[in-house]
CSV table of C-alpha atoms in Angstrom, one decimal:
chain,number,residue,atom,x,y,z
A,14,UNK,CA,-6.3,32.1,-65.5
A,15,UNK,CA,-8.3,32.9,-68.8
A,16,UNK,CA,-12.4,33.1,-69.3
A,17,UNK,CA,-12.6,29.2,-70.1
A,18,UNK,CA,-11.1,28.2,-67.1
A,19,UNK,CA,-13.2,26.8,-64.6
A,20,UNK,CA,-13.4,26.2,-60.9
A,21,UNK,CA,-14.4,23.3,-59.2
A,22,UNK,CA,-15.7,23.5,-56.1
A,23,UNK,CA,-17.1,20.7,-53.7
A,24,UNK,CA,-18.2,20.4,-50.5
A,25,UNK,CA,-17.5,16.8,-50.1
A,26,UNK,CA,-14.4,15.6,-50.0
A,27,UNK,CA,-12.3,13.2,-51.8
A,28,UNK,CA,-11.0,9.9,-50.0
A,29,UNK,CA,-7.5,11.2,-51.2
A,30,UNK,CA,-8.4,14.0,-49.9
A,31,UNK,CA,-8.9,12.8,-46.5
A,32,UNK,CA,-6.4,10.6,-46.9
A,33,UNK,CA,-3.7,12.9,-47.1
A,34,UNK,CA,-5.0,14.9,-44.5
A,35,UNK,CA,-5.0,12.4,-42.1
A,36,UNK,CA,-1.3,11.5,-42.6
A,37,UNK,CA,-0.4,15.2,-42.5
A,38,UNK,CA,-2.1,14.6,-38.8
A,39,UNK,CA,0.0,11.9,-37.6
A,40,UNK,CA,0.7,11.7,-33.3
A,41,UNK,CA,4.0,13.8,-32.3
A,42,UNK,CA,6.1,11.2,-30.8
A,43,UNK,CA,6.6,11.6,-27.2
A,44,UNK,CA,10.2,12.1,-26.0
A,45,UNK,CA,10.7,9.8,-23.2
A,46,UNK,CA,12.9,12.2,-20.8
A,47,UNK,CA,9.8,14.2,-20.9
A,48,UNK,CA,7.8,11.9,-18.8
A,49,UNK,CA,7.7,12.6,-15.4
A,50,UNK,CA,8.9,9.1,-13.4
A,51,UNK,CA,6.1,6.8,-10.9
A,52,UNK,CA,5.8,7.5,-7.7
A,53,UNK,CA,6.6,4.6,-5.7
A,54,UNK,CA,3.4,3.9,-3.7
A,55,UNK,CA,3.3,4.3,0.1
A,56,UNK,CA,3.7,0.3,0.9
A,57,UNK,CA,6.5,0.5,-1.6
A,58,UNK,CA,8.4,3.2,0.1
A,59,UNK,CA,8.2,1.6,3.3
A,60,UNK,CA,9.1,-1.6,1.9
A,61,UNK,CA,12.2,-0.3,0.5
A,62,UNK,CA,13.2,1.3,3.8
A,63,UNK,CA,12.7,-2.6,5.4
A,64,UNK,CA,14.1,-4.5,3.0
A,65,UNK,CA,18.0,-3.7,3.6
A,66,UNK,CA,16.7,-3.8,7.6
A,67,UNK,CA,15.8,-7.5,7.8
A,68,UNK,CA,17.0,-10.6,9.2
A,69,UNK,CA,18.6,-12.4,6.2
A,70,UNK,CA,16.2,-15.4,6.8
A,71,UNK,CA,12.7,-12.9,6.4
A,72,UNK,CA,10.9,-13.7,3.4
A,73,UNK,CA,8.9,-11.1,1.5
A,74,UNK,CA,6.1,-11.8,-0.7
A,75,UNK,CA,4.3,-8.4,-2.7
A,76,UNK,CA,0.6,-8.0,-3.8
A,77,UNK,CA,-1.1,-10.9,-2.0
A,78,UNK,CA,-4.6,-11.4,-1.7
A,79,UNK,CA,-6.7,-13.1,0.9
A,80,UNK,CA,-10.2,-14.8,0.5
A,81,UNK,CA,-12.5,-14.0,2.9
A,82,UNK,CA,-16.5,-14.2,2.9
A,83,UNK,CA,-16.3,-10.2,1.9
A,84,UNK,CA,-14.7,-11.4,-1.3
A,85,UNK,CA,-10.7,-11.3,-1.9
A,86,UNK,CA,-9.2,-8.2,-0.1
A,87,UNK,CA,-5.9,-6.8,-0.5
A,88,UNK,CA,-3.1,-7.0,1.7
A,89,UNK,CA,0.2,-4.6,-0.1
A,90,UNK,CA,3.1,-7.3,1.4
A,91,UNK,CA,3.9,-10.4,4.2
A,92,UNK,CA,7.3,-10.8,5.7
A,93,UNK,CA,7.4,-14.4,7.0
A,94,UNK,CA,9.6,-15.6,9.4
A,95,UNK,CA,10.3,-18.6,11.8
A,96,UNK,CA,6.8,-19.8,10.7
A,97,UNK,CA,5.3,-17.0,11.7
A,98,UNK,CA,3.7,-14.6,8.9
A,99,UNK,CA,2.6,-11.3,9.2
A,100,UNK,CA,1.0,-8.2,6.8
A,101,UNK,CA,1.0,-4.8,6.0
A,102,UNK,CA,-1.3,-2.7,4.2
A,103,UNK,CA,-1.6,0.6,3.1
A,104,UNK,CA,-5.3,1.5,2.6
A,105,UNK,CA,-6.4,2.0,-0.2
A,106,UNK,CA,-9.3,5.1,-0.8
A,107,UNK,CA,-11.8,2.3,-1.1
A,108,UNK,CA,-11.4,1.0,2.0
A,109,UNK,CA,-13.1,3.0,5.0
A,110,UNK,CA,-10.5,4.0,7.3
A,111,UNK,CA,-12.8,2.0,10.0
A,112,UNK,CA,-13.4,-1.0,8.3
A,113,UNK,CA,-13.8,-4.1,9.7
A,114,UNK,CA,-12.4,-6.2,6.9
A,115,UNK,CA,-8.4,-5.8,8.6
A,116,UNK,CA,-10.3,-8.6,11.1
A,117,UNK,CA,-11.1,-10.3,8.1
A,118,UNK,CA,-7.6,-9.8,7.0
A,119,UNK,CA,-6.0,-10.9,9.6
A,120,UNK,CA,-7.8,-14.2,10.3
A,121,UNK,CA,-8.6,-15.6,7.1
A,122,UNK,CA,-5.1,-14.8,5.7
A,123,UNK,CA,-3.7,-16.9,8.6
A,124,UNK,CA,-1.5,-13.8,10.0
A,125,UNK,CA,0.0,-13.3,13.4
A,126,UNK,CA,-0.4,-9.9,13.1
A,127,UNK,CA,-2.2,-6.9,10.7
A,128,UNK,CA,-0.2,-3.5,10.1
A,129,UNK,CA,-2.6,-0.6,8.8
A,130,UNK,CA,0.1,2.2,7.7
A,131,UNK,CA,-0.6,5.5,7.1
A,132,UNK,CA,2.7,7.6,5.4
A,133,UNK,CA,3.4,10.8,3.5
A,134,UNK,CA,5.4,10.9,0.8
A,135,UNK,CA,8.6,11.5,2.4
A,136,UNK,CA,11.9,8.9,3.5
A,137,UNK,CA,11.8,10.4,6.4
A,138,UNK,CA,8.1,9.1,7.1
A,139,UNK,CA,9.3,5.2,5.4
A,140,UNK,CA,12.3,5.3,8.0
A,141,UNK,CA,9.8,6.2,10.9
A,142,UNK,CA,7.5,3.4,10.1
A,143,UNK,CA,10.2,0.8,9.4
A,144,UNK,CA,11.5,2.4,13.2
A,145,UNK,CA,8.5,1.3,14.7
A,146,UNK,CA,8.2,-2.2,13.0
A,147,UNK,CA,11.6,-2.9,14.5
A,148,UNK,CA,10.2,-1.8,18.0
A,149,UNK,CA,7.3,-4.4,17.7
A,150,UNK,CA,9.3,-7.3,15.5
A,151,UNK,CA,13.2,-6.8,17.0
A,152,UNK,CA,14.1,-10.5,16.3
A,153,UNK,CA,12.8,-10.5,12.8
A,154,UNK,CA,15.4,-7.8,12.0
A,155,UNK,CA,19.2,-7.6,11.9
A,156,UNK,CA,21.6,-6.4,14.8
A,157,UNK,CA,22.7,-3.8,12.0
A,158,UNK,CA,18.9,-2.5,10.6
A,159,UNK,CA,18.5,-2.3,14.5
A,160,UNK,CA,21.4,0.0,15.0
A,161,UNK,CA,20.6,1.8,11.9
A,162,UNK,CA,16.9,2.7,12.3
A,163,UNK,CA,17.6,3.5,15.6
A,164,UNK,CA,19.8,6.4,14.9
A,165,UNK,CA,17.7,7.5,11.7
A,166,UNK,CA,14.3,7.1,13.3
A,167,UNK,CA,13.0,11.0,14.7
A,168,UNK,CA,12.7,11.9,17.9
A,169,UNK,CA,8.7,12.1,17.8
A,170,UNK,CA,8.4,8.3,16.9
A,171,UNK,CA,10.9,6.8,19.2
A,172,UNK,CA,8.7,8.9,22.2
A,173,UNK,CA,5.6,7.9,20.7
A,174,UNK,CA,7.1,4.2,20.5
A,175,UNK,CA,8.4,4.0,24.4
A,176,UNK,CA,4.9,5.3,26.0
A,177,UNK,CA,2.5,3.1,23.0
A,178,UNK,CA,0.7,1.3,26.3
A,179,UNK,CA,-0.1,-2.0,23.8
A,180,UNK,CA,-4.0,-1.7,23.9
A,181,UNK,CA,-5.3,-0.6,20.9
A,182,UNK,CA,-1.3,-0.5,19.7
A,183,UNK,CA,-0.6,2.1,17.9
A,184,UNK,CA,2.0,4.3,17.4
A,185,UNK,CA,2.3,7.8,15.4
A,186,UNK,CA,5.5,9.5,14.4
A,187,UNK,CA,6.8,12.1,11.7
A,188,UNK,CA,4.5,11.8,8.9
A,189,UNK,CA,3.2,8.1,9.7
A,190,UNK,CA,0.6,6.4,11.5
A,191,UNK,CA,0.9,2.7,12.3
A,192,UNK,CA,-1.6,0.5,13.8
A,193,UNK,CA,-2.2,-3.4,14.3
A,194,UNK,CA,-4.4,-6.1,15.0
A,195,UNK,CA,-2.6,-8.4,16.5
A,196,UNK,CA,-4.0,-12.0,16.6
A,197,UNK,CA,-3.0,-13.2,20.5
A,198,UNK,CA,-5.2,-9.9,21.4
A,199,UNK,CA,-8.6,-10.8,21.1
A,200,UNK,CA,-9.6,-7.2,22.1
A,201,UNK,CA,-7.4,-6.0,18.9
A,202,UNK,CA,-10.1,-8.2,16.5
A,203,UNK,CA,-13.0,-10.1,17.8
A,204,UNK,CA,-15.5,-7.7,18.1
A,205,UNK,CA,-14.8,-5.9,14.7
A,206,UNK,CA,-14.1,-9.8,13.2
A,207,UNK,CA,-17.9,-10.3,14.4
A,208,UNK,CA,-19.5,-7.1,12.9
A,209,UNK,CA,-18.0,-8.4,9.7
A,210,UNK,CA,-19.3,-11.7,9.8
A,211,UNK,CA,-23.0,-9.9,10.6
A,212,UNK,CA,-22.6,-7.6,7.9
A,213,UNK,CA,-21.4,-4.6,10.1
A,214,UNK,CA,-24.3,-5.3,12.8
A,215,UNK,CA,-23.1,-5.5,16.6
A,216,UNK,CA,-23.7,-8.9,18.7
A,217,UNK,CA,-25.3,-8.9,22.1
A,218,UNK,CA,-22.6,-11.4,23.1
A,219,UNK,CA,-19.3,-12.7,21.5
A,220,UNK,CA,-19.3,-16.2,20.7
């Protein structure tokens, strides 16, 4: 560099200049074996503990929805059998774990019967609640998914399934909590079916 040469210097840049240094910027591809895999969700896992359990003539239908005068409400999967359909749900965190909308549920989607299930994350959980769906279904399952679950199921849910009394069913084993509304026992819905209909207030009477 001699005495006639002369810096430039600007504090605005070029649009070449920005140009370039936006390519030198580019996104890092992401390597697909870094990804850690889904979780199946809870209503998943149990339905893949089921599936291979069923009477070959059970239909399963995934991710319905039923309309009810509380607006559509979820219900995670419906085995239907023999004419008969019922559902199972897995709450979701928007759902109070009191609500009255399974009463909703269970009427409006035209269901025999309403399964609230509560799992962890483990197989051993899914297998426990599949145990106890094959205690309160038998005939909607096959001679071998009732031989199998019975030797897989643990100790803690086949006790908790032998003394459930059937009022207020519900049954709680390793990991899992199962409960039901079942549509023959009017104890099981009416009331909270009302309190729905009244927007959550009490009647003096039932109907």
């Amino acid at each position: 560099m001699n005495a006639s040469t002369r810096l430039s210097v600007s504090a605005f840049p070029t649009i070449a200049w920005l140009q370039q240094r936006a390519a030198d910027r580019a996104p890092a591809a992401r390597i697909e074996s870094h990804r850690l895999p889904a979780r199946p969700s809870p209503a998943m896992r149990l339905l893949q503990a089921l599936r291979p359990m069923l009477d070959a003539e059970v239909r399963v239908e995934e991710h319905v929805w039923v309309a009810t005068p509380d607006g559509e409400l979820p219900v995670d999967f419906t085995l239907q059998y023999k004419g008969k359909k019922i559902a199972f749900c897995c709450r979701p965190s928007w759902i109070d774990a009191h609500s009255d909308q399974d009463a909703l549920t269970l009427v409006y989607g035209g269901h025999e019967a309403l399964y609230r299930c509560e799992l962890n994350e483990t197989h051993e959980a899914a297998v426990d609640a599949a145990y106890t769906l094959m205690q309160a279904l038998p005939t909607w399952f096959s001679s071998f998914g009732r031989l199998s679950l019975g030797r897989r199921a643990t100790d803690a849910v086949v006790a908790s399934a032998a003394s459930n009394s059937g009022k207020g069913w519900s049954v709680r084993g390793t990991g899992c909590h199962i409960t039901a509304l079942r549509l023959h026992v009017a104890s099981d819905w009416v009331v909270a079916f009302e309190r729905a209909l009244r927007g959550g207030r009490d009647l003096a009477l039932s109907a």
